[in-house]
Coordinates of C-alpha atoms and ligand atoms in Angstrom, one line a residue:
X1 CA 39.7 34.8 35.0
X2 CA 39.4 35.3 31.3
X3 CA 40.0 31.7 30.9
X4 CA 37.4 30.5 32.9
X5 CA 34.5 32.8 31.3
X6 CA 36.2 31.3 27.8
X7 CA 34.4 28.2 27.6
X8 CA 36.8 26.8 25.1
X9 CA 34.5 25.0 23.1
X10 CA 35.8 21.4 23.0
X11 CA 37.7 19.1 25.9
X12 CA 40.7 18.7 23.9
X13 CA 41.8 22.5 24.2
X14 CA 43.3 23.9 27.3
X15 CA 45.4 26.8 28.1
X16 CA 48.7 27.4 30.3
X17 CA 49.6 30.9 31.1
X18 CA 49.4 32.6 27.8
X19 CA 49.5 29.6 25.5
X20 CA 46.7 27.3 23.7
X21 CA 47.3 23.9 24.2
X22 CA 45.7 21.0 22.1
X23 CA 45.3 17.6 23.2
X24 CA 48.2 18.5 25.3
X25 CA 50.5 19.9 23.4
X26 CA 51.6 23.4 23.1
X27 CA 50.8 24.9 20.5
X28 CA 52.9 27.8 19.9
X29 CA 55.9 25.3 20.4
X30 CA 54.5 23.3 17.8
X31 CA 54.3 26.7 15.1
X32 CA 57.9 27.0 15.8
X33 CA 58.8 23.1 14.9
X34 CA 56.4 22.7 11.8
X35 CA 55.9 26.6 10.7
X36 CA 52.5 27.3 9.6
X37 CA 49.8 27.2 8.6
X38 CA 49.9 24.5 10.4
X39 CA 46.9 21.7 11.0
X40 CA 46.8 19.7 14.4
X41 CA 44.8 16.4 14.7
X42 CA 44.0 14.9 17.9
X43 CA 44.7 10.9 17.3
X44 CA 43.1 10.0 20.3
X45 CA 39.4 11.6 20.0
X46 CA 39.4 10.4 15.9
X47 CA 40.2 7.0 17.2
X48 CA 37.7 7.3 19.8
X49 CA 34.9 8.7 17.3
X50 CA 35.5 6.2 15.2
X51 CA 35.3 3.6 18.2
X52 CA 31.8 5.2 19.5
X53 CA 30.2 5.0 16.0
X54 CA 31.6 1.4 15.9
X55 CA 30.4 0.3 19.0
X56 CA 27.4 2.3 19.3
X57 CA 25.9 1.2 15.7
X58 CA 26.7 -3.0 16.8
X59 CA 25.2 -2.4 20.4
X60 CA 21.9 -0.8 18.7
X61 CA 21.5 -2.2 15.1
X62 CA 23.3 -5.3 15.5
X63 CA 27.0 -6.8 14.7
X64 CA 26.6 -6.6 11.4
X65 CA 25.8 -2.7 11.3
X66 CA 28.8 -0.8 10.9
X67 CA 30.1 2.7 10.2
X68 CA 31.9 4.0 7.0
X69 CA 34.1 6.7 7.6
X70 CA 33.3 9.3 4.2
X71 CA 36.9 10.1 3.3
X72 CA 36.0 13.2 1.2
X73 CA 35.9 15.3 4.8
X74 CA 39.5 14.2 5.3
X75 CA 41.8 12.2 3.5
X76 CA 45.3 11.1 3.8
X77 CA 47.2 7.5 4.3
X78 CA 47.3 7.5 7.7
X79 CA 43.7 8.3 8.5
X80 CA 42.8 4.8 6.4
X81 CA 45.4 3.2 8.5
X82 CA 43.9 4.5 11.7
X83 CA 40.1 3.7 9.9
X84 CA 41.9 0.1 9.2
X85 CA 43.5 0.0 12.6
X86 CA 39.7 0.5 14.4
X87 CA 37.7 -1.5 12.2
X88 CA 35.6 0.5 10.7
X89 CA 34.9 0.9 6.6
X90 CA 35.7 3.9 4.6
X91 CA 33.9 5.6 1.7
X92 CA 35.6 7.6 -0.8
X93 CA 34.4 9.5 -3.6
X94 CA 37.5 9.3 -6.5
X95 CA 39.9 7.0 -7.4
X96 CA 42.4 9.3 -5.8
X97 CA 40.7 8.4 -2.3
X98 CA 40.8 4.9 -3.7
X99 CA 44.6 4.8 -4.3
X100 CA 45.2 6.8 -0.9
X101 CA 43.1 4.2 0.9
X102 CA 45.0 1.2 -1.0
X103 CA 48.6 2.7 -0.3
X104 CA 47.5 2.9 3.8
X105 CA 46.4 -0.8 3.2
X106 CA 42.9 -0.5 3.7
X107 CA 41.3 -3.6 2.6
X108 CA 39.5 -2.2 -0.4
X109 CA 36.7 -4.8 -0.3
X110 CA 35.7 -2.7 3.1
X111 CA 35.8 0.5 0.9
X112 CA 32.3 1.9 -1.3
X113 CA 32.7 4.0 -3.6
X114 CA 30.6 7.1 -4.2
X115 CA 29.8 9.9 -6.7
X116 CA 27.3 11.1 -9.2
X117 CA 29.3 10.9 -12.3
X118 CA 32.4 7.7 -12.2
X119 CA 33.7 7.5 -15.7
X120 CA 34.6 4.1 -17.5
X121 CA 38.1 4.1 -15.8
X122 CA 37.1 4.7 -12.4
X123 CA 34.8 2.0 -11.9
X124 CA 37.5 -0.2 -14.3
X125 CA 40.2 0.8 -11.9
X126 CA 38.0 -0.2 -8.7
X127 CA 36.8 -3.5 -10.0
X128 CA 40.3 -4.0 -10.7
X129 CA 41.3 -3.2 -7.3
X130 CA 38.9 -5.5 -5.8
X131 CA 36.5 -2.4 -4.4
X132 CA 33.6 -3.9 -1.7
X133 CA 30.7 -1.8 -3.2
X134 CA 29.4 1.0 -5.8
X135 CA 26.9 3.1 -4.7
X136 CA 25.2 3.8 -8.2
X137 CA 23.4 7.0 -9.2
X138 CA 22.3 7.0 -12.4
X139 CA 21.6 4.4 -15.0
X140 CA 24.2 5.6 -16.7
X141 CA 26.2 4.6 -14.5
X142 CA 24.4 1.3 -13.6
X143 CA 24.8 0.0 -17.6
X144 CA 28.2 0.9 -17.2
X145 CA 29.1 -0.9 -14.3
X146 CA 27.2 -4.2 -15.5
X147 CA 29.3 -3.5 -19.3
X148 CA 32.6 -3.3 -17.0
X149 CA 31.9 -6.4 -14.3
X150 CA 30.7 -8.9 -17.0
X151 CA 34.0 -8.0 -19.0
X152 CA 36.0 -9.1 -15.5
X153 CA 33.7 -12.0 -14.8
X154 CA 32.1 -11.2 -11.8
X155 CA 28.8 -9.8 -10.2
X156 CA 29.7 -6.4 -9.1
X157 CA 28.5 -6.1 -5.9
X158 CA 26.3 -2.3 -5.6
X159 CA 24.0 -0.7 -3.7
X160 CA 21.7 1.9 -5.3
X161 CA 21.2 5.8 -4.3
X162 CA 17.7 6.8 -3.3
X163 CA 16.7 10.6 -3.1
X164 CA 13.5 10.0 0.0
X165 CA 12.8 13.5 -0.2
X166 CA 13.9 15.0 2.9
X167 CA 14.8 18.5 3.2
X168 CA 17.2 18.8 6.6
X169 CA 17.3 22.3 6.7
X170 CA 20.9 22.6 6.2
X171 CA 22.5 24.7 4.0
X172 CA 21.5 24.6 0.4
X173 CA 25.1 23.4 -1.1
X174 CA 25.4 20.5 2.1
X175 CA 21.3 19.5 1.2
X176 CA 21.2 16.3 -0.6
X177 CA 18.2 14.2 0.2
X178 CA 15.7 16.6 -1.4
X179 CA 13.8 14.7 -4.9
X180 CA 15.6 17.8 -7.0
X181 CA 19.1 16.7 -6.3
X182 CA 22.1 16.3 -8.4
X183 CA 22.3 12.8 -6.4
X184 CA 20.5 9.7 -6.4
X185 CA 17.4 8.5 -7.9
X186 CA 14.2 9.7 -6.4
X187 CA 11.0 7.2 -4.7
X188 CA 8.4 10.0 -5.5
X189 CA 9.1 9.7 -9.2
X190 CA 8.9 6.2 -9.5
X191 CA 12.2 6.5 -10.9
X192 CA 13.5 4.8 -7.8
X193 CA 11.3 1.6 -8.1
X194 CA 12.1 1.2 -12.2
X195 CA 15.8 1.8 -12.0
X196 CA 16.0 -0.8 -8.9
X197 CA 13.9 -3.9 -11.2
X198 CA 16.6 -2.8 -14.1
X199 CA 19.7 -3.6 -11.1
X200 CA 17.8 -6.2 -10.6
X201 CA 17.7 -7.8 -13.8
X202 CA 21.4 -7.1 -14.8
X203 CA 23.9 -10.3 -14.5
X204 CA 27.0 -8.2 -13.9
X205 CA 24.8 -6.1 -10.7
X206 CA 24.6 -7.9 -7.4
X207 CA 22.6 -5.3 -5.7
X208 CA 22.6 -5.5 -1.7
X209 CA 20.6 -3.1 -0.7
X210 CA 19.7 0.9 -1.0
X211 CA 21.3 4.0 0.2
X212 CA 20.3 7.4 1.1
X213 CA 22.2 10.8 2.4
X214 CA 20.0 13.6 3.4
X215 CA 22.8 16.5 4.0
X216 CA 25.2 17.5 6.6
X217 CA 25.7 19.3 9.5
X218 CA 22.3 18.3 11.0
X219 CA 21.4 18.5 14.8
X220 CA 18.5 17.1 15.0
X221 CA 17.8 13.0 14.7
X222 CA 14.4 13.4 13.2
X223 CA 15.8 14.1 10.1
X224 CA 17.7 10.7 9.9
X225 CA 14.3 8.6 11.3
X226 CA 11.9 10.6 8.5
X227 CA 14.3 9.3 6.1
X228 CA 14.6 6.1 7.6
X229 CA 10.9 5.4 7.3
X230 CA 10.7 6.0 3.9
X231 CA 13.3 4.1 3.0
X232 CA 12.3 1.3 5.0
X233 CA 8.7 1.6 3.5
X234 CA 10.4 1.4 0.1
X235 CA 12.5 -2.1 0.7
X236 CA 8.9 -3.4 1.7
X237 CA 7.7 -2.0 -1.6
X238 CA 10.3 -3.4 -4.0
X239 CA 10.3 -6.8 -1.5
X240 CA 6.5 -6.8 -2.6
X241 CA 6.9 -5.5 -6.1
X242 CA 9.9 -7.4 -7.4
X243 CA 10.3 -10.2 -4.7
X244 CA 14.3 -8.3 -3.1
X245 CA 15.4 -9.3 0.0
X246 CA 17.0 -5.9 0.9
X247 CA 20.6 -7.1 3.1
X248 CA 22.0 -3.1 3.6
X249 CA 20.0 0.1 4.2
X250 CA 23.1 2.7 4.1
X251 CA 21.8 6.1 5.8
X252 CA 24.2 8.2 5.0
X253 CA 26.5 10.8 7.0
X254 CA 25.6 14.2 8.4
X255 CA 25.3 14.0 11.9
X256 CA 26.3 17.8 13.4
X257 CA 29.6 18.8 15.0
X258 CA 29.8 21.8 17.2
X259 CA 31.7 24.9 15.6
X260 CA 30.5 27.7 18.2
X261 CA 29.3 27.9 21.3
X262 CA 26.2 28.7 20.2
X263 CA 25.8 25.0 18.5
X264 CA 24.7 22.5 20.5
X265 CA 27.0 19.8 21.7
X266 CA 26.5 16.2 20.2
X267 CA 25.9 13.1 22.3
X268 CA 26.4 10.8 18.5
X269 CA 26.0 7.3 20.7
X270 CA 22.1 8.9 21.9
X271 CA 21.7 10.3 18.4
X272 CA 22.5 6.8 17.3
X273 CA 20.1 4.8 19.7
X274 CA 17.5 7.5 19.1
X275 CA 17.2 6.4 15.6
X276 CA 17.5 2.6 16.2
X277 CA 15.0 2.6 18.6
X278 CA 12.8 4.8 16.1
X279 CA 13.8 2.2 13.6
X280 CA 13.2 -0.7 15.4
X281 CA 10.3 0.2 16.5
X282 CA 8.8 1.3 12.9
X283 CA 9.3 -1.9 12.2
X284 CA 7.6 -3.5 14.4
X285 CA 4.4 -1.8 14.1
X286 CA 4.8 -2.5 10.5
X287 CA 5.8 -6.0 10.3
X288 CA 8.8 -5.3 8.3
X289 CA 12.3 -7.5 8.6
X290 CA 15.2 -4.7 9.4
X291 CA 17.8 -4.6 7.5
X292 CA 22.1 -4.2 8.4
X293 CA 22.1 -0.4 8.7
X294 CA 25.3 1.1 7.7
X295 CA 25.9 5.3 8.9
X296 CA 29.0 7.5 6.6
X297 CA 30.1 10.0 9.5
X298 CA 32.8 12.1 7.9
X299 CA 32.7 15.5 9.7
X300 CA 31.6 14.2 13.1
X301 CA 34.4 12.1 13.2
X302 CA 37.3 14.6 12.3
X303 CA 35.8 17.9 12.0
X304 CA 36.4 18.4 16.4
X305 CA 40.0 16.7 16.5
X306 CA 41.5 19.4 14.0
X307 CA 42.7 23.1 14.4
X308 CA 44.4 25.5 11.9
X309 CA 47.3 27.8 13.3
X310 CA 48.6 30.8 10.9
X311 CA 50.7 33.3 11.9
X312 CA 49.8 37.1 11.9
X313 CA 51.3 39.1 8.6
X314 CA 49.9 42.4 9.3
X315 CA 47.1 43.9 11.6
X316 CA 45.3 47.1 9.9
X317 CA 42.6 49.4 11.4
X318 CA 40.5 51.5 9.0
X319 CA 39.7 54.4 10.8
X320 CA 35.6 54.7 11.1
X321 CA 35.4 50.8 9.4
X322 CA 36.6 47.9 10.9
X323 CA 40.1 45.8 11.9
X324 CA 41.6 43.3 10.0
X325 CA 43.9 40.6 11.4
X326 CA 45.9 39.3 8.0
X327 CA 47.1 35.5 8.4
X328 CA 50.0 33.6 6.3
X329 CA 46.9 31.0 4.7
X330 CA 43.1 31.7 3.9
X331 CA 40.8 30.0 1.6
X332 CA 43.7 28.1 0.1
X333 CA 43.4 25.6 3.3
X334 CA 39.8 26.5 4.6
X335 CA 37.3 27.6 1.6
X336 CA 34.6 27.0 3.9
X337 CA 33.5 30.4 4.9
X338 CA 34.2 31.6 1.4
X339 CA 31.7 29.1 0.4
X340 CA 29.2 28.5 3.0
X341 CA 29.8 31.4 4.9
X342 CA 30.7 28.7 7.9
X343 CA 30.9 30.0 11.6
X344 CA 34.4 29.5 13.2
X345 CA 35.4 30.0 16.6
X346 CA 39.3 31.8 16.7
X347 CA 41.8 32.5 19.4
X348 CA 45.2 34.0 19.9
X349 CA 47.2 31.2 20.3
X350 CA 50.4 33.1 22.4
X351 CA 47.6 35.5 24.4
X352 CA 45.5 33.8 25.7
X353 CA 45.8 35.5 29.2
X354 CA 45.2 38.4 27.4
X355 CA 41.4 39.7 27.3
X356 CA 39.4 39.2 23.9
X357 CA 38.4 42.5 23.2
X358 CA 39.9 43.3 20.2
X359 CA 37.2 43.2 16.9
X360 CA 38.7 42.4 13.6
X361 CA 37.9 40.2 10.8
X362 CA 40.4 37.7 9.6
X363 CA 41.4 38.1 6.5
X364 CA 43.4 35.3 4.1
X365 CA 46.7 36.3 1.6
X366 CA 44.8 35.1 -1.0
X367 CA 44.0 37.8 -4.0
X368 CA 40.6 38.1 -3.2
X369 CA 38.1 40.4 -1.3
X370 CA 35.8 36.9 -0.1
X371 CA 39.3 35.3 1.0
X372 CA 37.8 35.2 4.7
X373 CA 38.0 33.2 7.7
X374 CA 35.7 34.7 9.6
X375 CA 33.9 38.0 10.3
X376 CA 33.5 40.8 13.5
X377 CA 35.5 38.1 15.8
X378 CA 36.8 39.0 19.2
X379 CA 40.6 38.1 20.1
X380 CA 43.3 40.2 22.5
X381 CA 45.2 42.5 19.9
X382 CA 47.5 40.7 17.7
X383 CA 50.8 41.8 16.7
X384 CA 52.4 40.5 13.8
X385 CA 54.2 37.5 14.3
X386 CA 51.2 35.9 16.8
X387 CA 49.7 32.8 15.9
X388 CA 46.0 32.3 15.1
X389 CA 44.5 29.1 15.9
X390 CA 41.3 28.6 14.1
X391 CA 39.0 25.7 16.1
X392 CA 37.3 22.2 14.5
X393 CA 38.9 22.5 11.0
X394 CA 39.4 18.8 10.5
X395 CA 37.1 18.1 8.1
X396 CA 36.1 19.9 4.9
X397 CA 39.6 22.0 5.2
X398 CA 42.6 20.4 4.3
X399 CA 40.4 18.0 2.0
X400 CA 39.0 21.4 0.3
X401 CA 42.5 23.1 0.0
X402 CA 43.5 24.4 -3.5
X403 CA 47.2 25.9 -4.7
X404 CA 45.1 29.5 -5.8
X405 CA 48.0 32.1 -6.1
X406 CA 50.4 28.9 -5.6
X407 CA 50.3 29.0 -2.1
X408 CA 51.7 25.5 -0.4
X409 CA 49.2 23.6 1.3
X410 CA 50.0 23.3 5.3
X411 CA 51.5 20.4 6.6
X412 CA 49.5 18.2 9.1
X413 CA 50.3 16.9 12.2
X414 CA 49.3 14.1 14.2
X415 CA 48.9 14.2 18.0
X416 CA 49.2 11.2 20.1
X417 CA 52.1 9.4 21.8
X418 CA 53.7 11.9 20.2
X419 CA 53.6 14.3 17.4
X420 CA 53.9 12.9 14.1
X421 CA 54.1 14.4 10.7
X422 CA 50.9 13.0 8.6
X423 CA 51.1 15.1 5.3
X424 CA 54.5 17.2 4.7
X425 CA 54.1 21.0 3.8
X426 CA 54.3 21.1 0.2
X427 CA 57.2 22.9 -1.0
X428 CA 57.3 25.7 -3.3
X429 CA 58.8 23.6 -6.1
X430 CA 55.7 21.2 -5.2
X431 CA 53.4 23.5 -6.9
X432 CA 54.7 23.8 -10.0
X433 CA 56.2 19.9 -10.2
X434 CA 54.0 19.6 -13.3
X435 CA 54.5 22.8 -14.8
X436 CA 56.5 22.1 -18.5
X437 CA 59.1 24.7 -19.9
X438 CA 58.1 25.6 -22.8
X439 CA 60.7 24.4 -25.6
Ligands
LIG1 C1 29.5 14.0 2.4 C2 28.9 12.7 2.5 C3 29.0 12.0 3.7 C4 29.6 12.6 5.0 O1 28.8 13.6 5.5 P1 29.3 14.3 6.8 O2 28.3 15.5 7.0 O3 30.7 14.8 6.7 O4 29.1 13.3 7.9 C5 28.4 10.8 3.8 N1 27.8 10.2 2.7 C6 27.8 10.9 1.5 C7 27.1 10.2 0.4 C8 28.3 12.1 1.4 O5 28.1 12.8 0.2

C-alpha cells in the first residue's frame, strides 16, 4: 500500500518486499558485495540518454548536429568508452578529463575542451594530443593558443565563448549566461564582436563557430530559444561585419533533471524539437543560413541513472529538536547540498515496506555542522546498520567528491548485463599515496 502511494520518482527504481531495487538489481545485496558508500549507475538509461540526445538533435537539426556529453558532471574511463561506444562527443574541462578520455580511447579529435583559465601546458598538452576543438574565453587565452598552434604548425581549430545575456533563473553558482560572468566574452559589450575579428585574424586560430552556456538545471526551453536568437542574430552580425561563415553554434548543456517529485519530469527529445523548431523558424523569418547546432548535456544524461547507498552509523533524537540519521559518507561524495542547498529525494533501502513516517535530517561523518545531505526528510525509522539510498546522484557527486577528513571516495558500480566495477573504492593507503615521510 505504502509502495503504491510512493511514487518512486524515476522508472529505473522498484521495490520487492522490503528492498529497493535499481535497474533490477537489489540493492541491499549489492551493499553487502561492494560495502558502501556505494554509487549505482544504470548502463542502460545512460546509454539510452545519450542515444535520444543523438538521435533527437540529427532528426531536428540535421546529421551534422550532435551532442557532447560535458564530462565535468561525471567522469571516469568507462563512461568515454560508453560516450565512444554511442557516438556521441565529449567535453571536458582539464587535462585530467583529457587523459581520462584518452585512456578509454575516445577519439580526442571528437573531444572540446573547456574552461576559463587553461595554462600554457594544458592547451600544449591538448594540441599535442590531437584535441578536436578549444572553446576560448578570454584573449588571453586566444594569444596563447595561436603562440602554442603556430609553434606545432597547424591552425588550431576553436570555437569562441559568448556571454548572450541570459539570466535562466537558476541558482546563482549554476547561472552562466548572464554578461557579468566569470565565463565567456559578452555581445552587449561589444567585446564579443572585437575579440571574434582578433580570432579572426590570427594564423594559428581556425575559428568554426561560437558557443554559449546559459546555466543548468533549467526546465523551461525558452531559456535555450532566447539565447538561441541572440546568438544567431550575432553570426548574422559578424557574417555582415567581418564577412564569417559561422559552421558550429554550440548551445551549451543545462537541460533539467528531476530530483523530487515536486520537479517536473523532462521529455529532453520535445525539449529538443521545441527549440529546433523555434530555431528554424527564426531563421526563416529572418533570412539567416542555420548553422550545425551542437547541445553539452552533462547532468541530464547521468544525473537520473545514479544512486548513493550509505549505511546507518548512528540515529540520535534531540529531545524537543529534531532526529538525525548519521550515514558512513556525506559531502565527501555529494557536496551538493552543502553547496547549493540541492533537494534530494531518500529512502530506506532494507524498509521499504515499512511506512515513512519517521523525520530526521541526514547528517554526513564529515567534521562539519553543514556536512548535510538533506533536511526534515521522511523515511521508516532506521536502525544502525540500514542502508540509505540517496536518488539521481550521478552527476555533480562522484565528480565533486573530495578526501576532507581522508575519507575514501566510494566505489562505483555499473549496472547492465551485469554488475561491473567502474571506479574501485579507494583504499585507505590511497589517500595518503602522495603523502612524503619527512626525513
Ligand atoms: C557544466 C557545463 C555543461 C553541462 O551542464 P549540465 O547542466 O550538466 O547539462 C555544459 N557546458 C558547459 C560549458 C558547462 O560549463
Amino acid at each position: 500500500m505504502y509502495l503504491e502511494e510512493k511514487n518512486l520518482l524515476h522508472d529505473n527504481l522498484s521495490v520487492e518486499g522490503s528492498t529497493l531495487k535499481f535497474a533490477g538489481y537489489d540493492t541491499v545485496a549489492l551493499c553487502k558485495k561492494y560495502g558502501t558508500p556505494l554509487i549505482l549507475l544504470d548502463e542502460n538509461k545512460i546509454r539510452n540518454r545519450m542515444r535520444t540526445y543523438k538521435n533527437a538533435m540529427e532528426k531536428y537539426f540535421g546529421t551534422d548536429s550532435r551532442p557532447l556529453y560535458a564530462s565535468k558532471a561525471l567522469s571516469f574511463v568507462g563512461i568515454y568508452q560508453i560516450a565512444n561506444e554511442e557516438g556521441i562527443n565529449t567535453d571536458i574541462v582539464s587535462i585530467g578529463e583529457l587523459y581520462t578520455a584518452k585512456k578509454a580511447g575516445f577519439p580526442l579529435e571528437r573531444a572540446f575542451f573547456h574552461g576559463n583559465s587553461k595554462s600554457d601546458f594544458d592547451i600544449e598538452y591538448a594540441i599535442e594530443n590531437g584535441i578536436g576543438f578549444f572553446i576560448v574565453d578570454t584573449y588571453d587565452e586566444l594569444y596563447a593558443i595561436d603562440r602554442i598552434a603556430t609553434k606545432h604548425n597547424i591552425r588550431q581549430k576553436i570555437l569562441l565563448r559568448i556571454t548572450p545575456g541570459i539570466d535562466p533563473h537558476t541558482h546563482e553558482a549554476i547561472s552562466t549566461g548572464k554578461v557579468d560572468s566569470k565565463f565567456g566574452t559578452a555581445i552587449e559589450t561589444g567585446q564579443a564582436m572585437e575579440i571574434t575579428k582578433t580570432a579572426i585574424s590570427l594564423e594559428g586560430i581556425d575559428l568554426r563557430g561560437f558557443h554559449c552556456h546559459i546555466g543548468s538545471q533549467i526546465f523551461d526551453v525558452k531559456p535555450f530559444c532566447d539565447a538561441a536568437d541572440i546568438m544567431i542574430k550575432f553570426i548574422d552580425d559578424v557574417k555582415r561585419e567581418a564577412g564569417f561563415n559561422c559552421e558550429y553554434l554550440n548551445l551549451g548543456g543545462g537541460f533539467g533533471v528531476r530530483y523530487v517529485q515536486s520537479d517536473p519530469e523532462i521529455d529532453y527529445e520535445d525539449n529538443i524539437r521545441k527549440i529546433s523548431e523555434h530555431i528554424n523558424t527564426y531563421c526563416a523569418q529572418n533570412e539567416l543560413t542555420c548553422p550545425k547546432i551542437l547541445m553539452e548535456p552533462g547532468r541530464s544524461i547521468v544525473a537520473d541513472s545514479g544512486i548513493t547507498l550509505y549505511t546507518v552509523g548512528s540515529v540520535k533524537e534531540i529531545t524537543g529538536y529534531k532526529n538525525y540519521v548519521a550515514i558512513d559518507g556525506g559531502m565527501s561524495d555529494n557536496p551538493r547540498y552543502a553547496l547549493y542547498g540541492s533537494e534530494y529525494t531518500v529512502l530506506c533501502a532494507n524498509r521499504m515496506d515499512s511506512e515513512d513516517s519517521y523525520e530526521c535530517t541526514i547528517a554526513g561523518r564529515l567534521c562539519e555542522s553543514g556536512d548535510l545531505i538533506q533536511e526534515n526528510v521522511k523515511i521508516p525509522k532506521p536502525q544502525r546498520g540500514d542502508n540509505i539510498a540517496v536518488l539521481v546522484t550521478g552527476a555533480y557527486n562522484y565528480s565533486m567528491a573530495s578526501n576532507y577528513n581522508r575519507v575514501t571516495k566510494p566505489a562505483v558500480v555499473l549496472l547492465g548485463e551485469k554488475d561491473r566495477l567502474a571506479i574501485k573504492r579507494e583504499s585507505i593507503e590511497d589517500v595518503s599515496r602522495l603523502d612524503i615521510t619527512l626525513e
